[in-house]
Amino acid sequence: MKEPHTVRRLGDLARAIAYRQALIRHECWPRARLEELQQRRLADLLNWVTQKSPFYREFCRAHRLGPPYSLPDFPILDKKTYMKHFDEIVTDPRLRLSELQEHTAHVSGDEYYLGKYRVLTTAGSSGQKTVMVFNRKEWSIQEAASMRIAGMMGVVPFSLRRPTIVTIGSPSPLHDSYRLPLSMNVGLYRYYVLPATAPVEELVQQLNSIQPHVLRGFPSMLGLLVTEQLQGRLNINPCIIAGGGEPLTSELRKQLQAAWPKSSVFDIYGTQEGLRAMECNPSQGLHIFEDLGIVEVVDENNRPVPDGTLGHKILFTSLFGFTQPVIRYEISDMVVLASEPCPCGQPFRRILAINGRNDDVLYLKGRAGRQVAVHPVHFWNVLESFADIRQYQVVHEPDGICLRLMLEEGNGHVARNVREQMARKLRALGVERPSIRVELVTALEDRSRHMGKWKNIISNVNQSSQ
Ligand SMILES: [Zn+2]
């Protein structure tokens, strides 16, 4: 006899399959129809929160706002403020942050909280931990979005041969890269989640025995696997390789194609709050699933930036999160949106580039005592121009910049060139006498990993943008 929980999970998945059909239909809509849907869902959301969320009810009362509501009138919330007001923001008064945190300490699988909620957490690079709660319907939409992404890569449910999908990600059910496959594991696909924190040799061994059709992981991890495959220890032939959670550089894309010439490589972008974007074709940018959310790209002062211009952050509004509303929520990724529609004909706007996170910007001492904000892209540009660099970390220390480089064997001579080029770049940006040290390492394992995720830029210096 099946457990009632299994039956409910099946129900969630059945609903997800229906939602997926609807999502796919939106992909053929004209832009105007998509915007109409967004406005309708936004109106529902804002009406709902002004009734059910004490935080928004009070905000509207204090600011004398009434229907019809308009998104720009709503407050922008950063992670810290959001978590501070968590108990008032949620629309089910039974959800209390302290009790949810207590629950997350004991989650071991796909458990519901209060019989209907799934709870995720994130530990952002800022160190601010957040909690996300989804009711069963909202979770089905998460599942549908995940199936849509799989479908865009050519993996569809109910295909004749059940595809084997391996995600190398966070080994925690509190993270969606593990929890989503877990909740959907009813036999449509063969799912495996391997921990990104495991030693590479162990992952190689497991991958050789599983032989995935689809391989998903953080780009930094995929980069390590390229070496393993090229050196013959790893021997797999995935048809689809998908990177996410970190920028997938064009250099890594080339390396992946060289190691697996027959595979298709995709870049996926997602946040636990429900913002998702995905490439239709390589190098066409990532379609934002705007039927599920509204994205505002803004500068430091929250003014919208035009498409084609680099923003300082994203303000994200989830159009399906009614339990824990996410409205104009700050995401620190710096992105450029395309100003033209995609040639593929989908109505969604595209992220052309993700230039790191604004908390990855390092502030270095410049000439005449001013601070110079050095964007991560400057480090990437220099470091990725060296084919011999396999992996790197940029560490900002009180006495300067330390570049920790993992090189191809026997290429120690590049260190000096790297240092010189980096110094030239920093000087050109206005940094005064940049102090750069290169440390050659054989592994960057287990340093500054967040839920198995790599961090390329680390600051050990108290810094501010003031
Ligand atoms: Zn497209």
Tab-separated table of C-alpha atoms and ligand atoms in Angstrom:
chain	number	residue	atom	x	y	z
A	1	MET	CA	0.000	0.000	0.000
A	2	LYS	CA	1.254	3.457	-0.883
A	3	GLU	CA	1.932	6.003	1.815
A	4	PRO	CA	-0.548	8.890	1.787
A	5	HIS	CA	2.448	11.179	1.371
A	6	THR	CA	3.387	9.451	-1.884
A	7	VAL	CA	-0.169	9.906	-3.137
A	8	ARG	CA	-0.026	13.609	-2.355
A	9	ARG	CA	3.328	13.942	-4.070
A	10	LEU	CA	1.846	12.258	-7.135
A	11	GLY	CA	-1.021	14.737	-7.005
A	12	ASP	CA	1.467	17.621	-6.911
A	13	LEU	CA	3.264	16.211	-9.920
A	14	ALA	CA	0.054	15.574	-11.891
A	15	ARG	CA	-0.863	19.225	-11.359
A	16	ALA	CA	2.660	20.194	-12.453
A	17	ILE	CA	2.248	18.311	-15.728
A	18	ALA	CA	-0.924	20.275	-16.458
A	19	TYR	CA	0.770	23.570	-15.548
A	20	ARG	CA	3.671	22.683	-17.828
A	21	GLN	CA	1.290	22.468	-20.784
A	22	ALA	CA	0.011	25.958	-20.004
A	23	LEU	CA	3.547	27.336	-19.656
A	24	ILE	CA	4.538	25.898	-23.017
A	25	ARG	CA	1.538	27.565	-24.670
A	26	HIS	CA	2.746	30.952	-23.376
A	27	GLU	CA	5.961	30.501	-25.348
A	28	CYS	CA	4.031	31.008	-28.620
A	29	TRP	CA	2.078	34.036	-27.438
A	30	PRO	CA	2.650	37.553	-28.744
A	31	ARG	CA	4.348	39.856	-26.233
A	32	ALA	CA	1.175	41.910	-25.641
A	33	ARG	CA	-0.745	38.838	-24.523
A	34	LEU	CA	2.054	37.853	-22.134
A	35	GLU	CA	2.052	41.349	-20.622
A	36	GLU	CA	-1.705	41.140	-20.166
A	37	LEU	CA	-1.289	37.881	-18.260
A	38	GLN	CA	1.437	39.455	-16.104
A	39	GLN	CA	-0.785	42.411	-15.243
A	40	ARG	CA	-3.708	40.145	-14.372
A	41	ARG	CA	-1.575	37.950	-12.118
A	42	LEU	CA	0.077	40.985	-10.561
A	43	ALA	CA	-3.316	42.510	-9.747
A	44	ASP	CA	-4.388	39.221	-8.101
A	45	LEU	CA	-1.153	39.099	-6.115
A	46	LEU	CA	-1.295	42.712	-4.912
A	47	ASN	CA	-4.966	42.406	-3.966
A	48	TRP	CA	-4.176	39.221	-2.083
A	49	VAL	CA	-1.216	40.565	-0.119
A	50	THR	CA	-2.952	43.765	0.849
A	51	GLN	CA	-5.635	41.614	2.445
A	52	LYS	CA	-3.681	38.669	3.825
A	53	SER	CA	-0.193	39.940	4.638
A	54	PRO	CA	-0.011	42.148	7.748
A	55	PHE	CA	3.168	43.773	6.384
A	56	TYR	CA	1.587	44.900	3.111
A	57	ARG	CA	-1.739	45.734	4.739
A	58	GLU	CA	0.054	48.073	7.112
A	59	PHE	CA	2.205	49.499	4.316
A	60	CYS	CA	-0.845	50.361	2.225
A	61	ARG	CA	-2.624	51.864	5.206
A	62	ALA	CA	0.381	54.019	6.099
A	63	HIS	CA	0.849	55.144	2.482
A	64	ARG	CA	-2.856	55.509	1.766
A	65	LEU	CA	-2.706	53.068	-1.131
A	66	GLY	CA	-5.846	51.440	-2.432
A	67	PRO	CA	-6.854	49.369	-5.426
A	68	PRO	CA	-6.021	49.323	-8.254
A	69	TYR	CA	-2.481	48.850	-6.929
A	70	SER	CA	0.613	49.653	-8.896
A	71	LEU	CA	3.892	47.764	-8.483
A	72	PRO	CA	6.205	50.833	-8.334
A	73	ASP	CA	4.300	51.997	-5.229
A	74	PHE	CA	5.375	48.874	-3.367
A	75	PRO	CA	8.510	48.842	-1.222
A	76	ILE	CA	11.801	47.364	-2.425
A	77	LEU	CA	13.005	44.761	0.035
A	78	ASP	CA	16.552	43.566	0.476
A	79	LYS	CA	17.248	40.154	2.012
A	80	LYS	CA	17.902	41.525	5.465
A	81	THR	CA	14.737	43.636	5.689
A	82	TYR	CA	12.732	40.828	4.149
A	83	MET	CA	13.843	38.287	6.738
A	84	LYS	CA	13.356	40.798	9.557
A	85	HIS	CA	9.701	41.170	8.600
A	86	PHE	CA	9.209	37.559	7.547
A	87	ASP	CA	6.439	36.755	10.050
A	88	GLU	CA	4.383	39.767	8.914
A	89	ILE	CA	5.025	39.268	5.207
A	90	VAL	CA	3.715	35.696	4.949
A	91	THR	CA	-0.001	35.264	4.364
A	92	ASP	CA	-0.519	32.255	6.658
A	93	PRO	CA	-0.176	33.412	10.269
A	94	ARG	CA	0.888	29.905	11.290
A	95	LEU	CA	4.199	30.396	9.475
A	96	ARG	CA	6.784	31.783	11.893
A	97	LEU	CA	10.413	32.165	10.942
A	98	SER	CA	11.726	30.669	14.187
A	99	GLU	CA	9.543	27.586	13.822
A	100	LEU	CA	10.443	27.188	10.151
A	101	GLN	CA	14.114	27.353	11.044
A	102	GLU	CA	13.496	24.690	13.649
A	103	HIS	CA	11.791	22.568	10.961
A	104	THR	CA	14.660	23.047	8.488
A	105	ALA	CA	17.098	21.743	11.061
A	106	HIS	CA	15.350	18.359	10.867
A	107	VAL	CA	14.290	17.983	7.225
A	108	SER	CA	15.754	14.820	5.761
A	109	GLY	CA	13.658	14.287	2.634
A	110	ASP	CA	10.598	15.651	0.862
A	111	GLU	CA	8.582	16.381	4.000
A	112	TYR	CA	5.659	18.764	4.133
A	113	TYR	CA	5.454	21.354	6.876
A	114	LEU	CA	1.991	21.678	8.476
A	115	GLY	CA	0.883	19.037	5.977
A	116	LYS	CA	1.132	21.333	2.927
A	117	TYR	CA	4.278	23.410	2.730
A	118	ARG	CA	7.771	22.721	1.447
A	119	VAL	CA	10.538	24.802	2.964
A	120	LEU	CA	13.842	25.753	1.339
A	121	THR	CA	16.713	27.836	2.632
A	122	THR	CA	19.495	29.735	0.946
A	123	ALA	CA	22.798	30.915	2.310
A	124	GLY	CA	23.719	33.750	-0.021
A	125	SER	CA	27.299	34.854	-0.406
A	126	SER	CA	26.380	37.837	1.756
A	127	GLY	CA	25.931	35.305	4.565
A	128	GLN	CA	22.290	36.256	5.030
A	129	LYS	CA	20.276	33.067	5.273
A	130	THR	CA	16.783	33.171	3.829
A	131	VAL	CA	13.826	30.826	4.075
A	132	MET	CA	11.355	30.149	1.259
A	133	VAL	CA	8.001	28.447	1.783
A	134	PHE	CA	5.810	27.031	-0.997
A	135	ASN	CA	2.364	25.511	-0.659
A	136	ARG	CA	1.575	22.422	-2.741
A	137	LYS	CA	0.131	24.367	-5.674
A	138	GLU	CA	3.105	26.740	-5.705
A	139	TRP	CA	5.453	23.776	-5.558
A	140	SER	CA	3.694	22.221	-8.559
A	141	ILE	CA	4.475	25.433	-10.460
A	142	GLN	CA	8.128	25.065	-9.429
A	143	GLU	CA	8.020	21.502	-10.741
A	144	ALA	CA	6.361	22.645	-13.974
A	145	ALA	CA	9.068	25.285	-14.477
A	146	SER	CA	11.712	22.657	-13.920
A	147	MET	CA	10.022	20.371	-16.497
A	148	ARG	CA	9.840	23.303	-18.910
A	149	ILE	CA	13.603	23.781	-18.570
A	150	ALA	CA	14.185	20.069	-19.130
A	151	GLY	CA	11.892	20.232	-22.188
A	152	MET	CA	13.826	23.170	-23.653
A	153	MET	CA	16.913	20.972	-23.472
A	154	GLY	CA	15.068	18.166	-25.236
A	155	VAL	CA	14.190	16.063	-22.184
A	156	VAL	CA	10.441	15.470	-22.054
A	157	PRO	CA	8.430	13.341	-19.647
A	158	PHE	CA	6.851	10.170	-21.001
A	159	SER	CA	9.517	9.747	-23.667
A	160	LEU	CA	10.103	6.121	-24.630
A	161	ARG	CA	13.425	5.820	-22.901
A	162	ARG	CA	13.582	7.221	-19.410
A	163	PRO	CA	16.484	9.663	-19.468
A	164	THR	CA	19.094	9.489	-16.738
A	165	ILE	CA	19.653	12.905	-15.243
A	166	VAL	CA	22.508	13.667	-12.882
A	167	THR	CA	22.650	16.924	-10.998
A	168	ILE	CA	25.830	17.695	-9.137
A	169	GLY	CA	24.588	20.170	-6.630
A	170	SER	CA	23.726	20.824	-3.070
A	171	PRO	CA	23.236	17.599	-1.149
A	172	SER	CA	20.511	19.183	0.961
A	173	PRO	CA	16.720	18.830	0.648
A	174	LEU	CA	16.599	22.503	1.656
A	175	HIS	CA	17.969	23.463	-1.739
A	176	ASP	CA	15.866	23.274	-4.900
A	177	SER	CA	18.545	21.551	-6.983
A	178	TYR	CA	18.058	18.533	-4.722
A	179	ARG	CA	14.501	18.988	-3.509
A	180	LEU	CA	12.847	19.378	-6.915
A	181	PRO	CA	14.220	16.120	-8.347
A	182	LEU	CA	13.431	14.425	-5.046
A	183	SER	CA	9.803	15.556	-5.088
A	184	MET	CA	9.401	14.549	-8.742
A	185	ASN	CA	11.122	11.207	-8.510
A	186	VAL	CA	8.180	8.981	-9.391
A	187	GLY	CA	9.729	7.219	-12.337
A	188	LEU	CA	9.413	9.654	-15.261
A	189	TYR	CA	13.135	10.181	-15.256
A	190	ARG	CA	16.027	8.437	-13.556
A	191	TYR	CA	17.297	11.102	-11.212
A	192	TYR	CA	20.530	11.267	-9.295
A	193	VAL	CA	21.816	14.118	-7.215
A	194	LEU	CA	25.492	13.901	-6.382
A	195	PRO	CA	26.939	16.296	-3.805
A	196	ALA	CA	29.133	19.016	-5.296
A	197	THR	CA	31.125	18.876	-2.080
A	198	ALA	CA	32.296	15.282	-2.758
A	199	PRO	CA	35.897	14.724	-3.876
A	200	VAL	CA	36.234	14.784	-7.660
A	201	GLU	CA	37.556	11.173	-7.774
A	202	GLU	CA	34.375	10.003	-6.080
A	203	LEU	CA	32.162	11.929	-8.514
A	204	VAL	CA	34.119	10.525	-11.455
A	205	GLN	CA	33.596	6.998	-10.196
A	206	GLN	CA	29.855	7.523	-9.728
A	207	LEU	CA	29.399	9.250	-13.085
A	208	ASN	CA	31.234	6.425	-14.848
A	209	SER	CA	28.841	3.937	-13.331
A	210	ILE	CA	25.630	5.986	-13.836
A	211	GLN	CA	26.422	7.141	-17.417
A	212	PRO	CA	24.107	10.195	-17.459
A	213	HIS	CA	22.227	11.410	-20.539
A	214	VAL	CA	21.900	14.783	-18.897
A	215	LEU	CA	24.577	16.292	-16.690
A	216	ARG	CA	23.822	19.405	-14.666
A	217	GLY	CA	26.110	21.267	-12.324
A	218	PHE	CA	27.858	24.435	-11.304
A	219	PRO	CA	30.149	25.581	-14.150
A	220	SER	CA	33.169	25.416	-11.829
A	221	MET	CA	32.401	21.743	-11.254
A	222	LEU	CA	31.822	21.073	-14.969
A	223	GLY	CA	35.233	22.663	-15.577
A	224	LEU	CA	36.842	20.097	-13.279
A	225	LEU	CA	35.056	17.267	-15.064
A	226	VAL	CA	36.362	18.479	-18.445
A	227	THR	CA	39.902	17.774	-17.210
A	228	GLU	CA	38.856	14.366	-15.894
A	229	GLN	CA	37.265	13.438	-19.223
A	230	LEU	CA	40.175	14.735	-21.311
A	231	GLN	CA	42.677	12.870	-19.151
A	232	GLY	CA	40.692	9.665	-19.491
A	233	ARG	CA	39.643	9.066	-15.890
A	234	LEU	CA	36.079	10.114	-16.633
A	235	ASN	CA	34.394	8.338	-19.481
A	236	ILE	CA	30.831	9.543	-20.038
A	237	ASN	CA	28.877	10.726	-23.067
A	238	PRO	CA	26.028	12.994	-21.956
A	239	CYS	CA	23.838	14.382	-24.768
A	240	ILE	CA	22.992	17.419	-22.685
A	241	ILE	CA	25.177	19.431	-20.334
A	242	ALA	CA	23.652	22.243	-18.328
A	243	GLY	CA	25.425	24.763	-16.147
A	244	GLY	CA	23.752	26.919	-13.536
A	245	GLY	CA	24.319	28.756	-10.287
A	246	GLU	CA	27.399	30.549	-11.600
A	247	PRO	CA	28.194	32.267	-14.894
A	248	LEU	CA	28.934	29.847	-17.727
A	249	THR	CA	31.746	31.563	-19.600
A	250	SER	CA	32.287	31.224	-23.322
A	251	GLU	CA	35.711	29.738	-22.547
A	252	LEU	CA	34.162	26.960	-20.465
A	253	ARG	CA	31.535	26.392	-23.135
A	254	LYS	CA	34.357	25.824	-25.631
A	255	GLN	CA	36.080	23.404	-23.245
A	256	LEU	CA	32.851	21.470	-22.674
A	257	GLN	CA	32.269	21.202	-26.416
A	258	ALA	CA	35.845	20.011	-26.881
A	259	ALA	CA	35.467	17.305	-24.237
A	260	TRP	CA	31.984	16.260	-25.395
A	261	PRO	CA	31.660	17.280	-29.067
A	262	LYS	CA	28.280	15.592	-29.509
A	263	SER	CA	26.569	17.190	-26.544
A	264	SER	CA	24.456	20.340	-26.387
A	265	VAL	CA	25.513	22.816	-23.717
A	266	PHE	CA	22.920	25.019	-21.983
A	267	ASP	CA	23.143	27.839	-19.502
A	268	ILE	CA	20.396	28.018	-16.874
A	269	TYR	CA	19.782	30.793	-14.368
A	270	GLY	CA	17.601	30.474	-11.325
A	271	THR	CA	17.037	31.709	-7.814
A	272	GLN	CA	15.216	29.959	-4.988
A	273	GLU	CA	12.684	32.812	-4.948
A	274	GLY	CA	11.361	31.526	-8.276
A	275	LEU	CA	13.151	33.618	-10.895
A	276	ARG	CA	14.222	31.361	-13.740
A	277	ALA	CA	15.784	31.926	-17.135
A	278	MET	CA	17.064	29.597	-19.773
A	279	GLU	CA	18.741	29.690	-23.179
A	280	CYS	CA	16.726	28.642	-26.210
A	281	ASN	CA	19.903	28.433	-28.294
A	282	PRO	CA	23.516	28.840	-27.218
A	283	SER	CA	24.637	32.454	-27.119
A	284	GLN	CA	21.150	33.909	-27.685
A	285	GLY	CA	20.823	34.904	-24.047
A	286	LEU	CA	18.551	33.464	-21.380
A	287	HIS	CA	14.780	33.794	-21.689
A	288	ILE	CA	13.293	35.011	-18.419
A	289	PHE	CA	10.108	33.086	-17.657
A	290	GLU	CA	8.047	36.228	-17.350
A	291	ASP	CA	4.781	34.333	-17.108
A	292	LEU	CA	5.950	33.440	-13.595
A	293	GLY	CA	7.607	36.658	-12.536
A	294	ILE	CA	8.379	40.299	-13.191
A	295	VAL	CA	11.977	41.438	-13.456
A	296	GLU	CA	13.057	45.053	-13.011
A	297	VAL	CA	16.718	45.776	-13.768
A	298	VAL	CA	17.822	48.856	-11.819
A	299	ASP	CA	20.911	50.869	-10.879
A	300	GLU	CA	22.337	51.482	-7.371
A	301	ASN	CA	19.548	53.979	-6.688
A	302	ASN	CA	16.767	51.674	-7.846
A	303	ARG	CA	16.190	53.607	-11.052
A	304	PRO	CA	15.327	51.370	-14.017
A	305	VAL	CA	18.159	50.986	-16.524
A	306	PRO	CA	17.360	50.709	-20.238
A	307	ASP	CA	17.631	47.315	-21.913
A	308	GLY	CA	21.154	46.791	-23.229
A	309	THR	CA	22.688	48.506	-20.162
A	310	LEU	CA	24.321	46.764	-17.196
A	311	GLY	CA	22.143	46.979	-14.093
A	312	HIS	CA	23.367	46.963	-10.501
A	313	LYS	CA	20.682	44.572	-9.255
A	314	ILE	CA	17.402	42.897	-10.102
A	315	LEU	CA	14.083	43.532	-8.378
A	316	PHE	CA	12.089	40.353	-8.658
A	317	THR	CA	8.352	39.873	-8.173
A	318	SER	CA	7.072	36.315	-8.174
A	319	LEU	CA	3.676	36.020	-9.845
A	320	PHE	CA	2.956	32.647	-8.274
A	321	GLY	CA	4.128	32.993	-4.669
A	322	PHE	CA	1.034	33.789	-2.647
A	323	THR	CA	2.054	32.081	0.616
A	324	GLN	CA	5.315	33.952	0.966
A	325	PRO	CA	4.990	36.962	-1.328
A	326	VAL	CA	8.169	38.011	-3.111
A	327	ILE	CA	7.563	41.548	-4.326
A	328	ARG	CA	10.332	43.828	-5.648
A	329	TYR	CA	12.845	41.641	-3.869
A	330	GLU	CA	16.494	42.573	-4.372
A	331	ILE	CA	18.702	40.059	-6.141
A	332	SER	CA	22.325	41.142	-6.285
A	333	ASP	CA	23.076	39.762	-9.772
A	334	MET	CA	24.186	42.369	-12.272
A	335	VAL	CA	22.616	41.644	-15.636
A	336	VAL	CA	22.170	43.151	-19.085
A	337	LEU	CA	18.844	42.566	-20.823
A	338	ALA	CA	18.634	42.295	-24.599
A	339	SER	CA	16.925	45.236	-26.260
A	340	GLU	CA	15.585	43.148	-29.146
A	341	PRO	CA	13.188	40.194	-29.063
A	342	CYS	CA	14.791	36.771	-29.535
A	343	PRO	CA	14.930	35.500	-33.144
A	344	CYS	CA	13.293	32.260	-31.927
A	345	GLY	CA	9.997	34.130	-31.546
A	346	GLN	CA	9.347	33.560	-27.821
A	347	PRO	CA	7.788	36.612	-26.150
A	348	PHE	CA	10.148	36.602	-23.152
A	349	ARG	CA	12.878	39.165	-22.611
A	350	ARG	CA	16.397	37.806	-22.459
A	351	ILE	CA	19.343	38.179	-20.101
A	352	LEU	CA	22.288	38.769	-22.428
A	353	ALA	CA	24.941	38.692	-19.755
A	354	ILE	CA	25.218	38.027	-16.045
A	355	ASN	CA	28.218	39.959	-14.876
A	356	GLY	CA	28.475	38.522	-11.428
A	357	ARG	CA	26.968	39.750	-8.207
A	358	ASN	CA	27.223	43.241	-6.856
A	359	ASP	CA	28.580	41.809	-3.610
A	360	ASP	CA	31.461	40.428	-5.711
A	361	VAL	CA	32.600	43.949	-6.537
A	362	LEU	CA	35.895	44.687	-4.787
A	363	TYR	CA	36.680	48.203	-3.620
A	364	LEU	CA	40.383	48.954	-4.003
A	365	LYS	CA	42.408	52.007	-3.088
A	366	GLY	CA	42.591	54.395	-6.010
A	367	ARG	CA	44.573	57.490	-6.807
A	368	ALA	CA	43.881	60.649	-4.795
A	369	GLY	CA	42.429	58.602	-1.944
A	370	ARG	CA	39.263	57.576	-3.726
A	371	GLN	CA	37.948	54.025	-3.862
A	372	VAL	CA	37.799	52.166	-7.144
A	373	ALA	CA	35.000	49.655	-7.587
A	374	VAL	CA	36.451	46.708	-9.468
A	375	HIS	CA	33.798	44.636	-11.096
A	376	PRO	CA	34.343	40.836	-11.193
A	377	VAL	CA	34.190	40.933	-14.976
A	378	HIS	CA	37.645	42.590	-15.021
A	379	PHE	CA	39.151	39.641	-13.189
A	380	TRP	CA	37.349	37.161	-15.413
A	381	ASN	CA	38.475	38.903	-18.592
A	382	VAL	CA	42.122	38.683	-17.625
A	383	LEU	CA	42.079	35.229	-16.048
A	384	GLU	CA	39.995	33.607	-18.742
A	385	SER	CA	42.269	34.857	-21.484
A	386	PHE	CA	44.827	32.309	-20.221
A	387	ALA	CA	43.937	28.876	-21.530
A	388	ASP	CA	46.343	27.329	-18.993
A	389	ILE	CA	44.253	28.441	-16.027
A	390	ARG	CA	41.921	25.636	-15.072
A	391	GLN	CA	40.289	27.323	-12.089
A	392	TYR	CA	40.842	30.396	-10.017
A	393	GLN	CA	39.835	32.389	-7.003
A	394	VAL	CA	40.402	36.067	-6.426
A	395	VAL	CA	40.964	36.803	-2.754
A	396	HIS	CA	40.997	40.387	-1.527
A	397	GLU	CA	43.376	40.540	1.453
A	398	PRO	CA	44.216	43.626	3.528
A	399	ASP	CA	47.644	43.795	1.796
A	400	GLY	CA	46.391	43.329	-1.740
A	401	ILE	CA	44.933	40.841	-4.170
A	402	CYS	CA	45.824	37.172	-4.070
A	403	LEU	CA	45.087	35.196	-7.234
A	404	ARG	CA	44.835	31.514	-6.414
A	405	LEU	CA	45.335	29.664	-9.673
A	406	MET	CA	44.992	26.032	-10.547
A	407	LEU	CA	46.959	25.533	-13.744
A	408	GLU	CA	47.366	22.850	-16.351
A	409	GLU	CA	50.343	20.732	-15.348
A	410	GLY	CA	53.777	22.196	-16.025
A	411	ASN	CA	52.604	25.705	-16.886
A	412	GLY	CA	53.942	27.555	-13.878
A	413	HIS	CA	55.515	30.194	-16.123
A	414	VAL	CA	52.137	31.860	-16.796
A	415	ALA	CA	52.019	33.194	-13.228
A	416	ARG	CA	54.187	36.210	-14.040
A	417	ASN	CA	52.193	37.079	-17.157
A	418	VAL	CA	48.949	36.840	-15.231
A	419	ARG	CA	50.287	39.141	-12.527
A	420	GLU	CA	51.517	41.692	-15.049
A	421	GLN	CA	48.313	41.720	-17.060
A	422	MET	CA	46.181	42.002	-13.947
A	423	ALA	CA	48.289	44.877	-12.617
A	424	ARG	CA	47.992	46.674	-15.957
A	425	LYS	CA	44.221	46.204	-15.935
A	426	LEU	CA	43.842	47.464	-12.352
A	427	ARG	CA	46.060	50.473	-13.009
A	428	ALA	CA	43.961	51.317	-16.055
A	429	LEU	CA	40.895	51.256	-13.812
A	430	GLY	CA	42.527	53.785	-11.498
A	431	VAL	CA	43.819	51.510	-8.731
A	432	GLU	CA	46.905	52.922	-7.071
A	433	ARG	CA	49.963	50.609	-7.113
A	434	PRO	CA	47.986	47.374	-7.203
A	435	SER	CA	49.595	44.698	-5.052
A	436	ILE	CA	49.031	41.305	-6.634
A	437	ARG	CA	50.301	37.971	-5.415
A	438	VAL	CA	49.862	34.728	-7.315
A	439	GLU	CA	49.502	31.489	-5.449
A	440	LEU	CA	49.669	28.297	-7.505
A	441	VAL	CA	47.531	25.586	-6.012
A	442	THR	CA	46.710	22.031	-6.978
A	443	ALA	CA	43.175	22.170	-5.636
A	444	LEU	CA	40.690	24.808	-4.644
A	445	GLU	CA	38.460	22.252	-2.982
A	446	ASP	CA	36.316	23.129	0.002
A	447	ARG	CA	37.344	26.754	0.185
A	448	SER	CA	34.439	29.150	0.546
A	449	ARG	CA	31.866	26.784	-0.801
A	450	HIS	CA	28.275	27.736	-0.188
A	451	MET	CA	25.999	24.736	-0.407
A	452	GLY	CA	28.489	23.152	-2.789
A	453	LYS	CA	28.687	26.293	-4.872
A	454	TRP	CA	31.937	27.865	-5.853
A	455	LYS	CA	32.857	31.387	-5.012
A	456	ASN	CA	35.372	32.988	-7.365
A	457	ILE	CA	35.697	36.311	-5.635
A	458	ILE	CA	36.305	36.475	-1.909
A	459	SER	CA	36.914	39.529	0.202
A	460	ASN	CA	38.656	39.283	3.547
A	461	VAL	CA	38.563	43.050	3.901
A	462	ASN	CA	35.772	45.078	5.391
A	463	GLN	CA	34.560	47.057	2.463
A	464	SER	CA	31.718	49.317	1.552
A	465	SER	CA	30.549	51.150	-1.495
A	466	GLN	CA	30.582	54.461	0.369
B	1	ZN	ZN	14.955	32.431	-28.048
